[in-house]
Structure formats: C-alpha cells, structure tokens
mmCIF file of C-alpha atoms in Angstrom:
data_model
loop_
_atom_site.group_PDB
_atom_site.id
_atom_site.type_symbol
_atom_site.label_atom_id
_atom_site.label_comp_id
_atom_site.label_asym_id
_atom_site.label_seq_id
_atom_site.Cartn_x
_atom_site.Cartn_y
_atom_site.Cartn_z
ATOM 1 C CA MET A 1 0.411 82.985 56.598
ATOM 2 C CA ARG A 2 -2.104 80.193 56.994
ATOM 3 C CA SER A 3 -4.366 78.740 54.355
ATOM 4 C CA ILE A 4 -7.176 76.230 54.093
ATOM 5 C CA GLU A 5 -6.788 74.157 50.951
ATOM 6 C CA LEU A 6 -8.619 71.437 49.072
ATOM 7 C CA VAL A 7 -6.486 68.523 47.843
ATOM 8 C CA PHE A 8 -7.105 65.969 45.124
ATOM 9 C CA ASP A 9 -7.286 62.235 44.668
ATOM 10 C CA ASP A 10 -4.231 60.489 43.231
ATOM 11 C CA ALA A 11 -5.399 60.565 39.583
ATOM 12 C CA THR A 12 -6.183 64.301 39.637
ATOM 13 C CA GLN A 13 -2.979 65.101 41.474
ATOM 14 C CA SER A 14 -1.017 63.076 38.897
ATOM 15 C CA ALA A 15 -2.631 64.968 36.016
ATOM 16 C CA ILE A 16 -1.662 68.317 37.540
ATOM 17 C CA THR A 17 1.862 67.269 38.466
ATOM 18 C CA ALA A 18 2.211 66.049 34.863
ATOM 19 C CA ASP A 19 1.502 69.680 33.851
ATOM 20 C CA TRP A 20 4.272 70.783 36.217
ATOM 21 C CA SER A 21 6.646 68.222 34.681
ATOM 22 C CA ARG A 22 5.837 69.206 31.072
ATOM 23 C CA LEU A 23 6.504 72.859 31.861
ATOM 24 C CA ALA A 24 9.781 72.032 33.618
ATOM 25 C CA ALA A 25 10.924 69.710 30.806
ATOM 26 C CA ALA A 26 10.406 72.589 28.351
ATOM 27 C CA GLY A 27 12.641 74.823 30.461
ATOM 28 C CA LEU A 28 9.720 76.911 31.720
ATOM 29 C CA PRO A 29 8.913 77.962 35.287
ATOM 30 C CA SER A 30 6.946 75.279 37.100
ATOM 31 C CA LEU A 31 5.942 74.232 40.591
ATOM 32 C CA ALA A 32 7.832 71.004 39.856
ATOM 33 C CA SER A 33 10.928 72.842 41.092
ATOM 34 C CA HIS A 34 9.320 73.390 44.504
ATOM 35 C CA THR A 35 10.268 70.133 46.201
ATOM 36 C CA ALA A 36 9.070 70.711 49.780
ATOM 37 C CA PRO A 37 7.119 67.715 51.133
ATOM 38 C CA SER A 38 4.063 69.946 51.644
ATOM 39 C CA ASN A 39 3.984 71.043 47.980
ATOM 40 C CA ARG A 40 1.089 69.400 46.215
ATOM 41 C CA PRO A 41 -1.634 70.639 43.868
ATOM 42 C CA HIS A 42 -4.460 72.338 45.746
ATOM 43 C CA ILE A 43 -7.245 74.909 45.628
ATOM 44 C CA THR A 44 -6.918 77.609 48.288
ATOM 45 C CA LEU A 45 -10.268 78.307 49.949
ATOM 46 C CA ALA A 46 -9.076 80.858 52.496
ATOM 47 C CA ALA A 47 -5.760 82.466 53.437
ATOM 48 C CA GLY A 48 -4.445 85.089 55.801
ATOM 49 C CA GLY A 49 -1.823 85.871 58.386
ATOM 50 C CA GLY A 50 -4.554 86.096 61.006
ATOM 51 C CA LEU A 51 -6.695 83.228 59.723
ATOM 52 C CA LEU A 52 -8.862 82.011 62.596
ATOM 53 C CA VAL A 53 -9.793 78.343 62.340
ATOM 54 C CA PRO A 54 -11.918 76.744 65.074
ATOM 55 C CA ASP A 55 -10.675 73.502 66.633
ATOM 56 C CA ALA A 56 -13.785 71.699 65.387
ATOM 57 C CA LEU A 57 -14.251 72.607 61.719
ATOM 58 C CA GLU A 58 -17.261 70.580 60.587
ATOM 59 C CA VAL A 59 -17.816 72.173 57.161
ATOM 60 C CA PHE A 60 -15.967 69.384 55.310
ATOM 61 C CA ARG A 61 -17.838 66.508 56.963
ATOM 62 C CA GLY A 62 -20.174 64.971 54.407
ATOM 63 C CA THR A 63 -19.184 67.392 51.617
ATOM 64 C CA LEU A 64 -16.058 65.596 50.400
ATOM 65 C CA PRO A 65 -15.160 63.944 48.120
ATOM 66 C CA LEU A 66 -16.340 66.385 45.468
ATOM 67 C CA ASP A 67 -16.060 66.225 41.676
ATOM 68 C CA VAL A 68 -14.300 69.167 40.064
ATOM 69 C CA ALA A 69 -13.921 70.375 36.477
ATOM 70 C CA PHE A 70 -10.976 72.305 35.076
ATOM 71 C CA SER A 71 -12.022 74.519 32.185
ATOM 72 C CA GLY A 72 -8.852 76.159 30.961
ATOM 73 C CA VAL A 73 -6.153 78.438 32.313
ATOM 74 C CA GLN A 74 -5.908 81.721 34.171
ATOM 75 C CA VAL A 75 -3.074 84.205 34.199
ATOM 76 C CA PHE A 76 -2.570 86.446 37.226
ATOM 77 C CA SER A 77 -0.133 89.282 37.682
ATOM 78 C CA GLY A 78 2.904 88.010 39.551
ATOM 79 C CA GLY A 79 4.938 91.169 39.754
ATOM 80 C CA ARG A 80 6.664 93.385 37.255
ATOM 81 C CA TYR A 81 6.605 91.628 33.863
ATOM 82 C CA LYS A 82 5.924 88.262 35.525
ATOM 83 C CA TYR A 83 2.784 86.162 35.705
ATOM 84 C CA VAL A 84 1.261 83.234 37.589
ATOM 85 C CA LEU A 85 -0.135 80.473 35.372
ATOM 86 C CA ALA A 86 -2.993 78.435 36.846
ATOM 87 C CA ARG A 87 -5.651 75.924 35.871
ATOM 88 C CA SER A 88 -9.176 77.365 36.067
ATOM 89 C CA VAL A 89 -11.587 75.530 38.338
ATOM 90 C CA VAL A 90 -15.278 75.574 37.385
ATOM 91 C CA LEU A 91 -17.228 77.150 40.225
ATOM 92 C CA SER A 92 -19.942 74.526 40.732
ATOM 93 C CA THR A 93 -22.851 74.983 43.117
ATOM 94 C CA ALA A 94 -21.336 72.466 45.544
ATOM 95 C CA LEU A 95 -17.949 74.202 45.539
ATOM 96 C CA THR A 96 -19.584 77.632 45.945
ATOM 97 C CA GLU A 97 -21.618 76.400 48.928
ATOM 98 C CA LEU A 98 -18.596 74.738 50.547
ATOM 99 C CA HIS A 99 -16.583 77.963 50.166
ATOM 100 C CA ARG A 100 -19.412 80.102 51.573
ATOM 101 C CA ASP A 101 -20.023 77.743 54.507
ATOM 102 C CA LEU A 102 -16.311 77.629 55.332
ATOM 103 C CA HIS A 103 -16.070 81.416 55.476
ATOM 104 C CA ALA A 104 -19.125 81.533 57.741
ATOM 105 C CA SER A 105 -17.205 79.421 60.268
ATOM 106 C CA ILE A 106 -13.739 81.064 60.135
ATOM 107 C CA GLY A 107 -12.319 84.575 60.342
ATOM 108 C CA GLY A 108 -9.297 86.610 59.327
ATOM 109 C CA ALA A 109 -9.161 85.659 55.642
ATOM 110 C CA VAL A 110 -7.700 88.084 53.122
ATOM 111 C CA ALA A 111 -10.188 89.816 50.834
ATOM 112 C CA LEU A 112 -9.219 87.893 47.676
ATOM 113 C CA THR A 113 -10.310 84.605 49.263
ATOM 114 C CA LEU A 114 -13.705 85.819 50.491
ATOM 115 C CA PRO A 115 -16.994 84.849 48.814
ATOM 116 C CA GLY A 116 -17.657 87.172 45.899
ATOM 117 C CA ALA A 117 -13.956 87.845 45.295
ATOM 118 C CA TRP A 118 -12.498 84.317 45.236
ATOM 119 C CA THR A 119 -11.189 82.858 41.975
ATOM 120 C CA PRO A 120 -10.729 79.095 42.384
ATOM 121 C CA HIS A 121 -7.617 77.806 40.627
ATOM 122 C CA VAL A 122 -4.659 75.444 40.871
ATOM 123 C CA THR A 123 -1.283 77.123 40.392
ATOM 124 C CA LEU A 124 1.004 75.580 37.786
ATOM 125 C CA ALA A 125 3.847 78.100 37.599
ATOM 126 C CA ARG A 126 5.035 81.400 39.024
ATOM 127 C CA ARG A 127 7.369 84.034 37.576
ATOM 128 C CA VAL A 128 6.362 83.236 33.982
ATOM 129 C CA THR A 129 7.331 85.951 31.508
ATOM 130 C CA GLY A 130 4.996 87.180 28.799
ATOM 131 C CA GLU A 131 7.254 85.543 26.205
ATOM 132 C CA GLN A 132 6.958 82.174 27.979
ATOM 133 C CA LEU A 133 3.158 82.189 28.311
ATOM 134 C CA GLY A 134 2.423 81.052 24.737
ATOM 135 C CA ARG A 135 4.859 78.127 24.972
ATOM 136 C CA ALA A 136 3.416 77.145 28.335
ATOM 137 C CA LEU A 137 -0.166 77.161 27.066
ATOM 138 C CA ASP A 138 0.776 74.924 24.142
ATOM 139 C CA LEU A 139 1.927 72.240 26.595
ATOM 140 C CA LEU A 140 -1.273 71.965 28.624
ATOM 141 C CA GLU A 141 -4.108 69.570 27.864
ATOM 142 C CA LEU A 142 -7.388 71.350 28.534
ATOM 143 C CA PRO A 143 -10.019 70.813 29.956
ATOM 144 C CA PHE A 144 -10.317 67.796 32.250
ATOM 145 C CA GLU A 145 -12.317 66.457 35.198
ATOM 146 C CA GLY A 146 -11.021 65.511 38.622
ATOM 147 C CA ARG A 147 -11.933 64.835 42.208
ATOM 148 C CA ILE A 148 -11.326 66.740 45.429
ATOM 149 C CA GLU A 149 -10.571 64.258 48.162
ATOM 150 C CA GLY A 150 -9.693 66.193 51.285
ATOM 151 C CA ALA A 151 -8.835 69.458 52.976
ATOM 152 C CA ARG A 152 -5.822 70.690 54.892
ATOM 153 C CA LEU A 153 -4.529 73.633 56.880
ATOM 154 C CA TRP A 154 -1.114 74.952 55.784
ATOM 155 C CA ASP A 155 0.861 77.079 58.250
ATOM 156 C CA SER A 156 3.877 78.762 56.660
ATOM 157 C CA SER A 157 5.362 79.828 60.003
ATOM 158 C CA THR A 158 5.740 76.218 61.161
ATOM 159 C CA LYS A 159 5.904 74.687 57.651
ATOM 160 C CA SER A 160 3.214 72.266 58.802
ATOM 161 C CA VAL A 161 0.181 70.673 57.216
ATOM 162 C CA THR A 162 -2.805 69.506 59.259
ATOM 163 C CA ALA A 163 -5.502 67.339 57.681
ATOM 164 C CA LEU A 164 -8.961 68.852 58.072
ATOM 165 C CA GLN A 165 -10.738 65.978 56.362
ATOM 166 C CA PRO A 166 -9.418 62.440 56.129
ATOM 167 C CA ARG A 167 -8.246 61.516 52.633
ATOM 168 C CA HIS A 168 -10.251 58.297 52.863
ATOM 169 C CA PRO A 169 -13.261 58.915 55.131
ATOM 170 C CA ALA A 170 -14.742 55.913 56.902
#
C-alpha cells in the first residue's frame, strides 16, 4: 500500500500528539503506541496498492503551507465492535482544490480517497470499543486551528517515506 499524505508544522503536530498522549494516559487505544519513526499525524489524500505517482509531482508547489481547521471528531467502523477515532478536518476550498488537482495527476487510488468520496481526517486511535468512545471524547479539546506544512509518500512495502514538498520551502 502506498499513500500520499499531508503533514503538519511542529505546533499542529504537537497538539495532535498531545491527543494521542492523553488517550494513552487514560488507558485507551491511541496512536501513541505506534512508535515507528514514520508514524506522525497526517491527512491521507490518496492511497492504494497500485497508486501511480509521477516522478515530477508539481501539485504541491506553491500550494503549501496551508491553514487547516479541525472541527470535531469522526468515528469510523474499524471492524466488529471496534471503531477508529479521528479528528475532523474542515474541507476548505484550498484543500478541496489541492485534493482534486492531486487526483488529476495520479492514478490507482482506492475509491474512498477519490474526490467526492474522501473524508479528510487525522486518526487518533484504532480498535476503540463503543464503551471507550465516551471517555475518549471527554479527553479531546475541540476545535482548533493548525497548519499543513508538507506532503509525503508512504510506501508500506519498503517502510519508507519520501518528501513530496520540502517542510521549509525556499
């Protein structure tokens, strides 16, 4: 599986990892327990086993950094009696256009990441039970504003991350 992801500036990343830490400290599932070097808060723009990404992907040039607003939480089905807890990302015009333009220049993305089906979010926890959801929601400070700083390509087969946009453009 490969994915194209947006990543945040240090302050936004710290706010989200603080969510992870609060959940973990309360004994709840959290991405804080996922300690791989590549694990960091992100918004997935496109994903797929056959994701086709051109060598020269220009869609991020001049579009980042980008302000982002988090409006609340989302809960997705994560299997039998389990859920995924995520921060909701407000779908601004700039983010919608970036997503659309990206998909016009790539191929092979799964349906849930295509324009019209995509739900932008930042995952906080997986395998949350229904009984744990209320406790988890009580721990989160909502809403807040942040900043998208860069983009990356994640390849799960090689466990590698490739920057698609410099974190600090010249």
